[in-house]
C-alpha positions as CSV (number, residue, x, y, z in Angstrom):
1,X,85.2,94.6,61.5
2,X,88.7,94.1,60.0
3,X,90.0,90.2,59.5
4,X,92.9,91.1,62.1
5,X,90.5,92.4,64.5
6,X,88.1,89.4,64.3
7,X,91.2,87.0,64.5
8,X,92.4,88.9,67.7
9,X,89.0,88.8,69.0
10,X,88.4,85.2,68.1
11,X,92.1,83.8,69.7
12,X,91.8,86.2,72.9
13,X,88.1,84.9,73.6
14,X,89.5,81.1,73.0
15,X,92.3,82.1,75.4
16,X,90.3,83.5,78.1
17,X,87.5,80.4,78.1
18,X,90.4,77.9,78.0
19,X,92.0,79.1,80.7
20,X,89.2,79.4,83.1
21,X,87.8,75.9,81.9
22,X,91.5,74.5,82.6
23,X,91.4,75.9,86.0
24,X,87.9,74.6,86.8
25,X,88.8,71.3,85.7
26,X,92.3,71.4,87.8
27,X,93.9,70.5,84.4
28,X,97.6,70.9,83.8
29,X,97.3,74.7,84.0
30,X,97.0,74.3,87.8
31,X,99.8,71.8,87.8
32,X,101.9,74.3,86.3
33,X,100.8,76.8,88.7
34,X,101.7,75.1,91.6
35,X,105.2,74.1,90.0
36,X,106.0,77.5,89.7
37,X,104.7,78.7,93.3
38,X,106.5,75.9,94.8
39,X,109.7,76.7,92.7
40,X,109.3,80.5,94.6
41,X,111.2,82.3,92.1
42,X,112.0,85.4,94.6
43,X,113.8,82.8,96.5
44,X,115.7,81.8,93.5
45,X,116.8,85.3,92.4
46,X,116.7,87.6,95.5
47,X,118.6,90.5,93.6
48,X,115.7,91.4,91.5
49,X,113.1,91.6,94.7
50,X,113.7,95.5,95.1
51,X,113.6,96.5,91.8
52,X,110.4,94.3,91.0
53,X,108.7,95.4,94.0
54,X,108.7,99.1,92.3
55,X,108.3,97.9,88.7
56,X,105.1,96.3,89.7
57,X,103.6,99.6,90.4
58,X,103.3,100.1,86.6
59,X,100.4,97.6,86.8
60,X,98.6,99.5,90.0
61,X,95.2,101.1,89.2
62,X,95.9,104.4,91.3
63,X,99.6,105.3,90.1
64,X,99.2,104.4,86.4
65,X,95.4,105.8,86.1
66,X,97.0,109.4,87.5
67,X,100.2,109.2,85.1
68,X,98.1,108.1,81.8
69,X,95.3,110.7,83.0
70,X,97.6,113.5,83.3
71,X,99.1,112.8,79.8
72,X,95.7,112.3,78.2
73,X,94.2,115.9,79.8
74,X,97.0,117.5,78.1
75,X,96.3,115.9,74.9
76,X,92.7,116.9,75.5
77,X,94.0,120.4,75.8
78,X,96.0,120.7,72.7
79,X,93.4,118.8,70.6
80,X,90.5,120.6,72.0
81,X,88.4,117.6,72.7
82,X,87.7,115.4,75.7
83,X,87.7,112.1,74.2
84,X,91.2,110.8,75.3
85,X,90.0,110.7,78.8
86,X,86.5,109.6,78.2
87,X,88.3,106.7,76.4
88,X,90.5,106.2,79.5
89,X,87.6,106.3,81.8
90,X,85.3,104.2,79.7
91,X,87.8,101.5,79.2
92,X,88.7,101.7,83.2
93,X,85.0,101.4,83.9
94,X,84.5,98.5,81.5
95,X,87.5,96.8,83.1
96,X,86.1,97.2,86.8
97,X,82.8,95.4,85.5
98,X,84.2,92.6,83.6
99,X,87.3,91.9,85.9
100,X,86.0,92.8,89.2
101,X,82.8,90.6,88.7
102,X,85.1,87.6,87.6
103,X,87.1,87.9,90.5
104,X,84.3,87.9,92.8
105,X,82.3,85.0,91.2
106,X,85.5,82.8,91.4
107,X,87.1,83.4,94.6
108,X,90.3,82.0,94.1
109,X,92.8,82.3,96.8
110,X,96.5,83.6,96.0
111,X,99.6,81.7,96.3
112,X,100.5,82.9,99.7
113,X,97.1,81.8,100.8
114,X,96.8,78.6,99.1
115,X,95.3,75.7,101.7
116,X,96.0,72.3,99.4
117,X,98.7,71.1,97.3
118,X,97.4,70.6,93.8
119,X,94.1,72.4,94.3
120,X,92.6,75.2,92.3
121,X,92.0,76.8,95.3
122,X,88.7,78.1,94.1
123,X,85.0,79.4,95.6
124,X,87.3,80.9,98.8
125,X,87.6,84.2,99.5
126,X,90.2,85.3,97.2
127,X,89.9,87.8,94.3
128,X,93.1,87.2,92.1
129,X,91.6,85.4,89.1
130,X,92.0,86.9,86.6
131,X,95.1,89.2,87.9
132,X,93.9,92.6,88.1
133,X,97.5,94.5,88.0
134,X,98.1,92.5,84.6
135,X,94.6,93.6,83.1
136,X,95.2,97.2,84.3
137,X,98.6,97.2,82.5
138,X,97.2,96.1,79.3
139,X,94.3,98.5,79.4
140,X,95.9,101.7,81.0
141,X,99.1,101.3,78.9
142,X,97.0,100.2,75.9
143,X,94.9,102.8,75.7
144,X,97.8,104.7,74.6
145,X,98.4,103.0,71.5
146,X,94.7,102.8,71.0
147,X,94.4,106.9,70.8
148,X,97.8,107.3,69.0
149,X,97.2,109.5,65.9
150,X,99.6,108.3,63.6
151,X,100.7,104.3,62.5
152,X,104.3,105.0,63.9
153,X,103.2,106.6,67.2
154,X,100.6,103.3,67.5
155,X,103.7,101.0,66.8
156,X,105.6,102.4,69.7
157,X,102.9,103.0,72.0
158,X,101.6,99.2,71.4
159,X,105.5,98.0,71.8
160,X,105.7,100.0,75.1
161,X,102.2,99.0,76.5
162,X,103.1,95.0,75.9
163,X,106.4,95.5,77.5
164,X,104.8,96.8,80.6
165,X,102.1,94.2,80.3
166,X,103.9,91.5,80.2
167,X,106.6,92.5,82.5
168,X,104.0,93.4,85.3
169,X,102.4,89.9,84.8
170,X,105.5,88.0,85.2
171,X,106.4,90.4,88.1
172,X,103.3,89.1,90.1
173,X,104.4,85.4,89.5
174,X,108.1,86.0,90.6
175,X,106.4,88.0,93.9
176,X,104.3,84.9,94.3
177,X,101.1,87.4,94.4
178,X,99.5,85.7,91.4
179,X,99.5,82.1,89.7
180,X,100.3,81.9,86.3
181,X,96.7,81.3,85.1
182,X,95.9,84.4,87.0
183,X,98.3,86.2,84.8
184,X,97.2,84.8,81.6
185,X,93.7,85.6,82.1
186,X,94.5,89.1,83.3
187,X,96.3,89.5,80.1
188,X,93.5,88.2,77.9
189,X,90.9,90.1,80.0
190,X,92.7,93.6,79.3
191,X,92.9,92.9,75.3
192,X,89.1,92.3,75.3
193,X,88.5,95.4,76.7
194,X,90.6,97.0,74.3
195,X,88.9,95.3,71.6
196,X,85.9,96.3,72.9
197,X,86.7,100.2,72.5
198,X,85.6,100.5,69.0
199,X,81.9,99.0,69.8
200,X,81.6,101.8,72.4
201,X,82.8,104.8,70.2
202,X,79.1,106.1,69.4
203,X,78.4,106.4,73.4
204,X,81.6,107.8,74.1
205,X,80.9,110.3,71.3
206,X,77.5,111.1,73.0
207,X,79.1,111.4,76.6
208,X,81.8,114.2,75.0
209,X,78.6,115.9,73.2
210,X,76.8,116.0,76.7
211,X,80.0,117.1,78.8
212,X,80.8,119.7,76.5
213,X,77.1,120.8,76.8
214,X,77.5,121.1,80.7
215,X,81.0,122.6,80.5
216,X,79.5,125.6,78.4
217,X,76.4,125.7,80.7
218,X,78.6,125.9,84.1
219,X,81.0,128.4,82.1
220,X,77.8,131.0,81.1
221,X,76.4,130.4,85.0
222,X,79.9,131.6,86.3
């Protein structure tokens, strides 16, 4: 592991833990959540509402997965390897397992369903902490940077992924569907998934070999 990756991993884990602890202890982070929520950005700047209603789709699982999978499918055909799609599938599966478990375990209610001003709204029937839209934007678009084959392409893809991830997260706050802390934890969760991918490369390599064997067996049978 390189020094840069160690630094990124350590700092991201620190942000993740600090955000969870900050919300659980109803710290200043929860106060910030309520201040932004009561400010109601969507009422302060209503002119942006229609555009951002569409833009937030850039973090929605279905449309983004289909769009990125279509591009990576073409890359698979061009490069004669199934690795791009395997990496995408692995990252989304890991995202579901980690973010989904935390969402259900903490059960935080969203701003529109909040019950008590100043409360952290935990242990309810909610599923918004961390923000799935935000984490999905980080991972889905970040995979393109992870799979880039040249330094220049990786830089460009990283900037695009970061822009979408930041924009989607802030849009959910604007629309009032997430607290600020939901978004911060979503960013951290998504980055952790991307940082974990290199450790899963051996398993993904074995999966590719197995899929190639199965594909050849099906073709021969036909």
